[in-house]
Amino acid sequence: MPILYDEKSNTLTIVTDHTSYQMQVDAKGYLLHLYYGTRSAGCMDYLLTYADRGGSANPPAALGDRTYSLDALPQEFPFQGAGDCRSPLLRVRDASGAFGCDLRFSSFRIRDGKYSLPGLPAAYDEEGDDAQTLSVILQDPRLGLEVELLYGVLPRLDVICRSAIVRNEGKGALLVDKLESACLDFVHGELDLICFCGRHAMERIPSRQRVEPGSRLIGSRRGISSHQYNPLLVLADRMADERVGRCWSLQLVYSGAFRAEVERDQYDQIRAQMGLGEEAFSYPLDPGESIVAPEVIMSFSAEGLARLSQQLHEVIRTRVCRGYWRDRERPVLLNSWEAFYMDFTGEDIVGMARQAADLGIDLLVLDDGWFSDRNDDTKALGDWWVNEEKLGCDLGELIRRVNGLGVSFGIWMEPEMVSEKSELFRAHPDWALAIPGKHPVLGRDQLVLDLSRTEVVDALFEQICSLLDQGNIEYLKWDYNRSIIDVYSHGVRDQGAVLYRYMLGLYGLLERVIARYPTLLIEGCAGGGGRFDAGMLYYTPQIWCSDNTDAVDRLTIQYGSSFGYPSSAVGAHVSACPNHMNGRVTPLATRACVAMAGTFGYELDPKRLSKKELDTIRGQVQDFRKLSHLVREGRYWRLGDPQRDAVVGWEYVSADGDEALVCAVVLRVEANEGMRYLVPCGLTPGATYVERASGRYYPADALMDMGMPLPGARSLYDSVQVHLLRCDGVADIKEGTRR
Ligand code: DGJ
């Protein structure tokens, strides 16, 4: 049983295959956090210490004991109002406007299976997972405030999920001004914080810093999880690296405005927390009402960052992503965006499909520009009727022509948006988020629709269905290209609820779309990777990772993404050179090598390529079919850091250890250099591997110790892909299958 209660010590312990997590209800009724780390039996309350802390307050329950202060004790759900002056998870106001509450333990319940959350994405369990849920009730009788803390454990995955439901069980109105989902309190330790920061076209660049006194705050005030800060925090021992050291992660299953903070307090204790953004948030709870905090997935590894990432990959890939495409081979696609932008005809699209068929590509995606008078990005969002004049036929006919060539068809949409220059806006100006009397702030010349309103969501659902019903559409790129700035809805009483309700509206809409079109592959997108988070992955099993398709920049973007997200989620394409964003020229082989660390596809006009390049692409598509299972499901290892190393590598190893794919790209060169070597990880000790292309044999232990020379990696941006197959001797390698 992964969740245990010990009556004697009043502790609740959550156990996974390699970790333990413990909390205690203390004699005053407060719920204290004791431990999260390497699996350990016994009671960890020996970690608690008490001293008269001059500057720290003592709650009434301390009965004058000045050694008892919540300001100095590690807690499970710190709240504002009982003397803990560090950053709380919950701040409430009562009807008089007074801040503060006093939450004490009331009861707990353990049940089989993992909880789910009403209206919000959350990791799920499957039969055989032995998942359990712990629910702990905290109450403040004065306010009639109840908080239900939820802990869902997936023992084999070494993952504990957390959420909290705040309920008004009293008679007066309450306002929730701050609600975070989870925190981790450490009573001591020198830790580094790794967060994933960036900007449009350069997302999720790891930033590692010592946790210093004070707070480091990241988050998004943009209504989406954002390009700038990903909702993922990693804390690690200062000496921790890929293979050694303790590390912890907090990952939010939410796609809207969020907040994550790491605070080192006066006693060098550390608190990490994560949850809803505070800005423009003030959530009214009338008697009988409640609000659910989005889920945080927590994980711990005592074996370094690689192991931690592998745990996160598994939970995201197999217990957050769902549905038809979760475990299926994804189509190799050709997207029209960088080929034509909005300047195309129907014949161009059919011509592109013809080329796709010739190259062995599965799916053609018609990106932006196919509807209304959308020939530039200043207008027409919301008017999702097909521009038949531009396409030369209706959409059904275009799809039939593409399908007739043996190619599937996909389409782009940006459903949550409306242009001021659109019929939709003219008919329903109040459907856009805009403050009455204030000129709205534009982004890419567009406004955001108010998805906190049911009638807007219903209308959007109808629009999406009427598009998807026009033909055999097998893929939808769901884009989102601006931030939410003006937070005002005509549909709610309290504007502090809008951002959260927007997310409920979006998730509800996505749920309806996937229920009606269960085999439709939806790729998430927000100006590239501006909403690349576990919340969206619950609905869209892959997300366009970045608008930046330059292979070299992508190494950094995909490296950062790999800390929390599996390659199966990473939309990655080969594009033309010089790259449209940064002008860099890289070899076609390297562009493919990097895009093969994701869902793989192309984003260029094949008509502009030479015969030699087309032949190369044909080969790449075939190669990817042999490798895609490894990329999708293999255990992932980072072999180097693109911000530091001259050669950066990465590797996938199949679960049974029978196959591995080792990849590398040269990022820096000097004249007359020594040979470069790459050291693979995770192979089966004692085994021998053979390289598929060359037939060369390698002993696994030596490979994992001294590595392999890379004679093919001599020039700037050269790349190598080594596909290794495990064998117990030459006789085991069957020509054509394993070689
Ligand atoms: C932003 C996306 O990230 C691009 O791939 C493309 O779909 C454009 N939007 C279209 O407007």
JSON list of N, CA and C in Angstrom, two decimals, residues 377-433:
[
{"chain": "A", "resi": 377, "resn": "ASP", "atom": "N", "xyz": [-1.67, 38.99, -41.41]},
{"chain": "A", "resi": 377, "resn": "ASP", "atom": "CA", "xyz": [-2.09, 38.62, -40.05]},
{"chain": "A", "resi": 377, "resn": "ASP", "atom": "C", "xyz": [-2.80, 39.75, -39.31]},
{"chain": "A", "resi": 378, "resn": "THR", "atom": "N", "xyz": [-3.43, 40.68, -40.06]},
{"chain": "A", "resi": 378, "resn": "THR", "atom": "CA", "xyz": [-4.12, 41.78, -39.38]},
{"chain": "A", "resi": 378, "resn": "THR", "atom": "C", "xyz": [-5.63, 41.55, -39.30]},
{"chain": "A", "resi": 379, "resn": "LYS", "atom": "N", "xyz": [-6.13, 40.49, -39.87]},
{"chain": "A", "resi": 379, "resn": "LYS", "atom": "CA", "xyz": [-7.60, 40.38, -39.97]},
{"chain": "A", "resi": 379, "resn": "LYS", "atom": "C", "xyz": [-8.10, 38.93, -40.05]},
{"chain": "A", "resi": 380, "resn": "ALA", "atom": "N", "xyz": [-9.43, 38.83, -39.93]},
{"chain": "A", "resi": 380, "resn": "ALA", "atom": "CA", "xyz": [-10.21, 37.63, -40.29]},
{"chain": "A", "resi": 380, "resn": "ALA", "atom": "C", "xyz": [-10.26, 36.52, -39.25]},
{"chain": "A", "resi": 381, "resn": "LEU", "atom": "N", "xyz": [-9.48, 36.61, -38.16]},
{"chain": "A", "resi": 381, "resn": "LEU", "atom": "CA", "xyz": [-9.59, 35.55, -37.16]},
{"chain": "A", "resi": 381, "resn": "LEU", "atom": "C", "xyz": [-11.00, 35.53, -36.60]},
{"chain": "A", "resi": 382, "resn": "GLY", "atom": "N", "xyz": [-11.58, 34.40, -36.53]},
{"chain": "A", "resi": 382, "resn": "GLY", "atom": "CA", "xyz": [-12.97, 34.27, -36.08]},
{"chain": "A", "resi": 382, "resn": "GLY", "atom": "C", "xyz": [-13.91, 33.95, -37.24]},
{"chain": "A", "resi": 383, "resn": "ASP", "atom": "N", "xyz": [-13.49, 34.31, -38.45]},
{"chain": "A", "resi": 383, "resn": "ASP", "atom": "CA", "xyz": [-14.34, 34.05, -39.63]},
{"chain": "A", "resi": 383, "resn": "ASP", "atom": "C", "xyz": [-13.84, 32.77, -40.31]},
{"chain": "A", "resi": 384, "resn": "TRP", "atom": "N", "xyz": [-14.22, 31.65, -39.75]},
{"chain": "A", "resi": 384, "resn": "TRP", "atom": "CA", "xyz": [-13.60, 30.39, -40.17]},
{"chain": "A", "resi": 384, "resn": "TRP", "atom": "C", "xyz": [-14.30, 29.78, -41.37]},
{"chain": "A", "resi": 385, "resn": "TRP", "atom": "N", "xyz": [-14.68, 30.61, -42.36]},
{"chain": "A", "resi": 385, "resn": "TRP", "atom": "CA", "xyz": [-15.19, 30.01, -43.59]},
{"chain": "A", "resi": 385, "resn": "TRP", "atom": "C", "xyz": [-14.10, 30.00, -44.65]},
{"chain": "A", "resi": 386, "resn": "VAL", "atom": "N", "xyz": [-14.15, 28.97, -45.43]},
{"chain": "A", "resi": 386, "resn": "VAL", "atom": "CA", "xyz": [-13.06, 28.71, -46.37]},
{"chain": "A", "resi": 386, "resn": "VAL", "atom": "C", "xyz": [-13.06, 29.73, -47.50]},
{"chain": "A", "resi": 387, "resn": "ASN", "atom": "N", "xyz": [-11.88, 30.22, -47.85]},
{"chain": "A", "resi": 387, "resn": "ASN", "atom": "CA", "xyz": [-11.75, 31.13, -48.98]},
{"chain": "A", "resi": 387, "resn": "ASN", "atom": "C", "xyz": [-11.66, 30.29, -50.26]},
{"chain": "A", "resi": 388, "resn": "GLU", "atom": "N", "xyz": [-12.85, 30.01, -50.82]},
{"chain": "A", "resi": 388, "resn": "GLU", "atom": "CA", "xyz": [-12.90, 29.08, -51.96]},
{"chain": "A", "resi": 388, "resn": "GLU", "atom": "C", "xyz": [-12.28, 29.70, -53.20]},
{"chain": "A", "resi": 389, "resn": "GLU", "atom": "N", "xyz": [-12.34, 31.03, -53.25]},
{"chain": "A", "resi": 389, "resn": "GLU", "atom": "CA", "xyz": [-11.72, 31.71, -54.40]},
{"chain": "A", "resi": 389, "resn": "GLU", "atom": "C", "xyz": [-10.21, 31.46, -54.38]},
{"chain": "A", "resi": 390, "resn": "LYS", "atom": "N", "xyz": [-9.62, 31.56, -53.18]},
{"chain": "A", "resi": 390, "resn": "LYS", "atom": "CA", "xyz": [-8.17, 31.36, -53.07]},
{"chain": "A", "resi": 390, "resn": "LYS", "atom": "C", "xyz": [-7.80, 29.89, -53.33]},
{"chain": "A", "resi": 391, "resn": "LEU", "atom": "N", "xyz": [-8.62, 29.00, -52.78]},
{"chain": "A", "resi": 391, "resn": "LEU", "atom": "CA", "xyz": [-8.29, 27.58, -52.93]},
{"chain": "A", "resi": 391, "resn": "LEU", "atom": "C", "xyz": [-8.73, 27.03, -54.29]},
{"chain": "A", "resi": 392, "resn": "GLY", "atom": "N", "xyz": [-9.64, 27.73, -54.95]},
{"chain": "A", "resi": 392, "resn": "GLY", "atom": "CA", "xyz": [-10.10, 27.27, -56.27]},
{"chain": "A", "resi": 392, "resn": "GLY", "atom": "C", "xyz": [-11.14, 26.18, -56.16]},
{"chain": "A", "resi": 393, "resn": "CYS", "atom": "N", "xyz": [-11.53, 25.82, -54.97]},
{"chain": "A", "resi": 393, "resn": "CYS", "atom": "CA", "xyz": [-12.56, 24.79, -54.76]},
{"chain": "A", "resi": 393, "resn": "CYS", "atom": "C", "xyz": [-12.98, 24.84, -53.30]},
{"chain": "A", "resi": 394, "resn": "ASP", "atom": "N", "xyz": [-13.95, 24.02, -52.94]},
{"chain": "A", "resi": 394, "resn": "ASP", "atom": "CA", "xyz": [-14.30, 23.99, -51.52]},
{"chain": "A", "resi": 394, "resn": "ASP", "atom": "C", "xyz": [-13.31, 23.08, -50.78]},
{"chain": "A", "resi": 395, "resn": "LEU", "atom": "N", "xyz": [-13.41, 23.13, -49.46]},
{"chain": "A", "resi": 395, "resn": "LEU", "atom": "CA", "xyz": [-12.41, 22.41, -48.66]},
{"chain": "A", "resi": 395, "resn": "LEU", "atom": "C", "xyz": [-12.53, 20.90, -48.87]},
{"chain": "A", "resi": 396, "resn": "GLY", "atom": "N", "xyz": [-13.79, 20.43, -48.96]},
{"chain": "A", "resi": 396, "resn": "GLY", "atom": "CA", "xyz": [-14.00, 18.99, -49.16]},
{"chain": "A", "resi": 396, "resn": "GLY", "atom": "C", "xyz": [-13.29, 18.52, -50.41]},
{"chain": "A", "resi": 397, "resn": "GLU", "atom": "N", "xyz": [-13.41, 19.30, -51.48]},
{"chain": "A", "resi": 397, "resn": "GLU", "atom": "CA", "xyz": [-12.79, 18.94, -52.76]},
{"chain": "A", "resi": 397, "resn": "GLU", "atom": "C", "xyz": [-11.25, 18.94, -52.63]},
{"chain": "A", "resi": 398, "resn": "LEU", "atom": "N", "xyz": [-10.73, 19.97, -51.95]},
{"chain": "A", "resi": 398, "resn": "LEU", "atom": "CA", "xyz": [-9.26, 20.04, -51.77]},
{"chain": "A", "resi": 398, "resn": "LEU", "atom": "C", "xyz": [-8.78, 18.81, -50.99]},
{"chain": "A", "resi": 399, "resn": "ILE", "atom": "N", "xyz": [-9.51, 18.46, -49.95]},
{"chain": "A", "resi": 399, "resn": "ILE", "atom": "CA", "xyz": [-9.10, 17.32, -49.14]},
{"chain": "A", "resi": 399, "resn": "ILE", "atom": "C", "xyz": [-9.16, 16.03, -49.96]},
{"chain": "A", "resi": 400, "resn": "ARG", "atom": "N", "xyz": [-10.23, 15.91, -50.75]},
{"chain": "A", "resi": 400, "resn": "ARG", "atom": "CA", "xyz": [-10.34, 14.69, -51.59]},
{"chain": "A", "resi": 400, "resn": "ARG", "atom": "C", "xyz": [-9.16, 14.59, -52.54]},
{"chain": "A", "resi": 401, "resn": "ARG", "atom": "N", "xyz": [-8.73, 15.72, -53.09]},
{"chain": "A", "resi": 401, "resn": "ARG", "atom": "CA", "xyz": [-7.58, 15.68, -54.03]},
{"chain": "A", "resi": 401, "resn": "ARG", "atom": "C", "xyz": [-6.31, 15.28, -53.29]},
{"chain": "A", "resi": 402, "resn": "VAL", "atom": "N", "xyz": [-6.13, 15.83, -52.08]},
{"chain": "A", "resi": 402, "resn": "VAL", "atom": "CA", "xyz": [-4.93, 15.49, -51.30]},
{"chain": "A", "resi": 402, "resn": "VAL", "atom": "C", "xyz": [-4.97, 14.01, -50.93]},
{"chain": "A", "resi": 403, "resn": "ASN", "atom": "N", "xyz": [-6.13, 13.57, -50.41]},
{"chain": "A", "resi": 403, "resn": "ASN", "atom": "CA", "xyz": [-6.27, 12.16, -50.03]},
{"chain": "A", "resi": 403, "resn": "ASN", "atom": "C", "xyz": [-6.08, 11.24, -51.24]},
{"chain": "A", "resi": 404, "resn": "GLY", "atom": "N", "xyz": [-6.55, 11.72, -52.41]},
{"chain": "A", "resi": 404, "resn": "GLY", "atom": "CA", "xyz": [-6.42, 10.92, -53.63]},
{"chain": "A", "resi": 404, "resn": "GLY", "atom": "C", "xyz": [-4.96, 10.63, -53.98]},
{"chain": "A", "resi": 405, "resn": "LEU", "atom": "N", "xyz": [-4.07, 11.45, -53.47]},
{"chain": "A", "resi": 405, "resn": "LEU", "atom": "CA", "xyz": [-2.64, 11.23, -53.72]},
{"chain": "A", "resi": 405, "resn": "LEU", "atom": "C", "xyz": [-2.02, 10.31, -52.66]},
{"chain": "A", "resi": 406, "resn": "GLY", "atom": "N", "xyz": [-2.88, 9.85, -51.75]},
{"chain": "A", "resi": 406, "resn": "GLY", "atom": "CA", "xyz": [-2.37, 8.95, -50.70]},
{"chain": "A", "resi": 406, "resn": "GLY", "atom": "C", "xyz": [-1.83, 9.71, -49.50]},
{"chain": "A", "resi": 407, "resn": "VAL", "atom": "N", "xyz": [-2.22, 10.98, -49.36]},
{"chain": "A", "resi": 407, "resn": "VAL", "atom": "CA", "xyz": [-1.70, 11.82, -48.28]},
{"chain": "A", "resi": 407, "resn": "VAL", "atom": "C", "xyz": [-2.86, 12.26, -47.39]},
{"chain": "A", "resi": 408, "resn": "SER", "atom": "N", "xyz": [-2.67, 12.20, -46.08]},
{"chain": "A", "resi": 408, "resn": "SER", "atom": "CA", "xyz": [-3.70, 12.68, -45.15]},
{"chain": "A", "resi": 408, "resn": "SER", "atom": "C", "xyz": [-3.69, 14.21, -45.12]},
{"chain": "A", "resi": 409, "resn": "PHE", "atom": "N", "xyz": [-4.78, 14.75, -44.59]},
{"chain": "A", "resi": 409, "resn": "PHE", "atom": "CA", "xyz": [-4.92, 16.21, -44.61]},
{"chain": "A", "resi": 409, "resn": "PHE", "atom": "C", "xyz": [-5.10, 16.76, -43.19]},
{"chain": "A", "resi": 410, "resn": "GLY", "atom": "N", "xyz": [-4.40, 17.85, -42.91]},
{"chain": "A", "resi": 410, "resn": "GLY", "atom": "CA", "xyz": [-4.55, 18.53, -41.62]},
{"chain": "A", "resi": 410, "resn": "GLY", "atom": "C", "xyz": [-4.69, 20.02, -41.85]},
{"chain": "A", "resi": 411, "resn": "ILE", "atom": "N", "xyz": [-5.23, 20.72, -40.86]},
{"chain": "A", "resi": 411, "resn": "ILE", "atom": "CA", "xyz": [-5.49, 22.15, -41.03]},
{"chain": "A", "resi": 411, "resn": "ILE", "atom": "C", "xyz": [-5.14, 22.93, -39.76]},
{"chain": "A", "resi": 412, "resn": "TRP", "atom": "N", "xyz": [-4.86, 24.22, -39.95]},
{"chain": "A", "resi": 412, "resn": "TRP", "atom": "CA", "xyz": [-4.52, 25.14, -38.86]},
{"chain": "A", "resi": 412, "resn": "TRP", "atom": "C", "xyz": [-5.74, 25.94, -38.45]},
{"chain": "A", "resi": 413, "resn": "MET", "atom": "N", "xyz": [-5.81, 26.27, -37.19]},
{"chain": "A", "resi": 413, "resn": "MET", "atom": "CA", "xyz": [-6.87, 27.13, -36.68]},
{"chain": "A", "resi": 413, "resn": "MET", "atom": "C", "xyz": [-6.36, 27.87, -35.46]},
{"chain": "A", "resi": 414, "resn": "GLU", "atom": "N", "xyz": [-6.92, 29.01, -35.18]},
{"chain": "A", "resi": 414, "resn": "GLU", "atom": "CA", "xyz": [-6.55, 29.72, -33.94]},
{"chain": "A", "resi": 414, "resn": "GLU", "atom": "C", "xyz": [-7.86, 30.08, -33.23]},
{"chain": "A", "resi": 415, "resn": "PRO", "atom": "N", "xyz": [-8.54, 29.07, -32.70]},
{"chain": "A", "resi": 415, "resn": "PRO", "atom": "CA", "xyz": [-9.94, 29.23, -32.31]},
{"chain": "A", "resi": 415, "resn": "PRO", "atom": "C", "xyz": [-10.19, 30.28, -31.24]},
{"chain": "A", "resi": 416, "resn": "GLU", "atom": "N", "xyz": [-9.24, 30.52, -30.34]},
{"chain": "A", "resi": 416, "resn": "GLU", "atom": "CA", "xyz": [-9.50, 31.39, -29.20]},
{"chain": "A", "resi": 416, "resn": "GLU", "atom": "C", "xyz": [-9.42, 32.88, -29.54]},
{"chain": "A", "resi": 417, "resn": "MET", "atom": "N", "xyz": [-9.16, 33.20, -30.80]},
{"chain": "A", "resi": 417, "resn": "MET", "atom": "CA", "xyz": [-8.89, 34.59, -31.17]},
{"chain": "A", "resi": 417, "resn": "MET", "atom": "C", "xyz": [-9.96, 35.20, -32.06]},
{"chain": "A", "resi": 418, "resn": "VAL", "atom": "N", "xyz": [-9.96, 36.53, -32.07]},
{"chain": "A", "resi": 418, "resn": "VAL", "atom": "CA", "xyz": [-10.81, 37.26, -33.01]},
{"chain": "A", "resi": 418, "resn": "VAL", "atom": "C", "xyz": [-10.06, 38.52, -33.45]},
{"chain": "A", "resi": 419, "resn": "SER", "atom": "N", "xyz": [-10.13, 38.81, -34.75]},
{"chain": "A", "resi": 419, "resn": "SER", "atom": "CA", "xyz": [-9.56, 40.07, -35.24]},
{"chain": "A", "resi": 419, "resn": "SER", "atom": "C", "xyz": [-10.63, 41.14, -35.14]},
{"chain": "A", "resi": 420, "resn": "GLU", "atom": "N", "xyz": [-10.18, 42.38, -34.87]},
{"chain": "A", "resi": 420, "resn": "GLU", "atom": "CA", "xyz": [-11.18, 43.47, -34.89]},
{"chain": "A", "resi": 420, "resn": "GLU", "atom": "C", "xyz": [-11.78, 43.57, -36.29]},
{"chain": "A", "resi": 421, "resn": "LYS", "atom": "N", "xyz": [-10.92, 43.30, -37.31]},
{"chain": "A", "resi": 421, "resn": "LYS", "atom": "CA", "xyz": [-11.45, 43.31, -38.68]},
{"chain": "A", "resi": 421, "resn": "LYS", "atom": "C", "xyz": [-11.97, 41.90, -38.99]},
{"chain": "A", "resi": 422, "resn": "SER", "atom": "N", "xyz": [-13.15, 41.61, -38.49]},
{"chain": "A", "resi": 422, "resn": "SER", "atom": "CA", "xyz": [-13.77, 40.31, -38.77]},
{"chain": "A", "resi": 422, "resn": "SER", "atom": "C", "xyz": [-15.27, 40.46, -38.60]},
{"chain": "A", "resi": 423, "resn": "GLU", "atom": "N", "xyz": [-16.00, 39.61, -39.26]},
{"chain": "A", "resi": 423, "resn": "GLU", "atom": "CA", "xyz": [-17.46, 39.64, -39.10]},
{"chain": "A", "resi": 423, "resn": "GLU", "atom": "C", "xyz": [-17.85, 39.20, -37.70]},
{"chain": "A", "resi": 424, "resn": "LEU", "atom": "N", "xyz": [-17.09, 38.27, -37.15]},
{"chain": "A", "resi": 424, "resn": "LEU", "atom": "CA", "xyz": [-17.41, 37.80, -35.80]},
{"chain": "A", "resi": 424, "resn": "LEU", "atom": "C", "xyz": [-17.34, 38.95, -34.80]},
{"chain": "A", "resi": 425, "resn": "PHE", "atom": "N", "xyz": [-16.29, 39.77, -34.91]},
{"chain": "A", "resi": 425, "resn": "PHE", "atom": "CA", "xyz": [-16.14, 40.87, -33.96]},
{"chain": "A", "resi": 425, "resn": "PHE", "atom": "C", "xyz": [-17.24, 41.91, -34.17]},
{"chain": "A", "resi": 426, "resn": "ARG", "atom": "N", "xyz": [-17.56, 42.15, -35.44]},
{"chain": "A", "resi": 426, "resn": "ARG", "atom": "CA", "xyz": [-18.62, 43.14, -35.70]},
{"chain": "A", "resi": 426, "resn": "ARG", "atom": "C", "xyz": [-19.95, 42.67, -35.11]},
{"chain": "A", "resi": 427, "resn": "ALA", "atom": "N", "xyz": [-20.19, 41.36, -35.18]},
{"chain": "A", "resi": 427, "resn": "ALA", "atom": "CA", "xyz": [-21.46, 40.83, -34.65]},
{"chain": "A", "resi": 427, "resn": "ALA", "atom": "C", "xyz": [-21.45, 40.73, -33.13]},
{"chain": "A", "resi": 428, "resn": "HIS", "atom": "N", "xyz": [-20.28, 40.40, -32.54]},
{"chain": "A", "resi": 428, "resn": "HIS", "atom": "CA", "xyz": [-20.23, 40.17, -31.09]},
{"chain": "A", "resi": 428, "resn": "HIS", "atom": "C", "xyz": [-19.03, 40.86, -30.46]},
{"chain": "A", "resi": 429, "resn": "PRO", "atom": "N", "xyz": [-18.98, 42.18, -30.46]},
{"chain": "A", "resi": 429, "resn": "PRO", "atom": "CA", "xyz": [-17.80, 42.85, -29.87]},
{"chain": "A", "resi": 429, "resn": "PRO", "atom": "C", "xyz": [-17.59, 42.48, -28.40]},
{"chain": "A", "resi": 430, "resn": "ASP", "atom": "N", "xyz": [-18.69, 42.18, -27.71]},
{"chain": "A", "resi": 430, "resn": "ASP", "atom": "CA", "xyz": [-18.56, 41.85, -26.28]},
{"chain": "A", "resi": 430, "resn": "ASP", "atom": "C", "xyz": [-18.00, 40.46, -26.04]},
{"chain": "A", "resi": 431, "resn": "TRP", "atom": "N", "xyz": [-17.78, 39.68, -27.09]},
{"chain": "A", "resi": 431, "resn": "TRP", "atom": "CA", "xyz": [-17.19, 38.35, -26.93]},
{"chain": "A", "resi": 431, "resn": "TRP", "atom": "C", "xyz": [-15.67, 38.42, -26.73]},
{"chain": "A", "resi": 432, "resn": "ALA", "atom": "N", "xyz": [-15.10, 39.59, -27.02]},
{"chain": "A", "resi": 432, "resn": "ALA", "atom": "CA", "xyz": [-13.65, 39.71, -26.84]},
{"chain": "A", "resi": 432, "resn": "ALA", "atom": "C", "xyz": [-13.35, 40.21, -25.43]},
{"chain": "A", "resi": 433, "resn": "LEU", "atom": "N", "xyz": [-12.23, 39.78, -24.88]},
{"chain": "A", "resi": 433, "resn": "LEU", "atom": "CA", "xyz": [-11.81, 40.30, -23.58]},
{"chain": "A", "resi": 433, "resn": "LEU", "atom": "C", "xyz": [-11.32, 41.72, -23.79]}
]
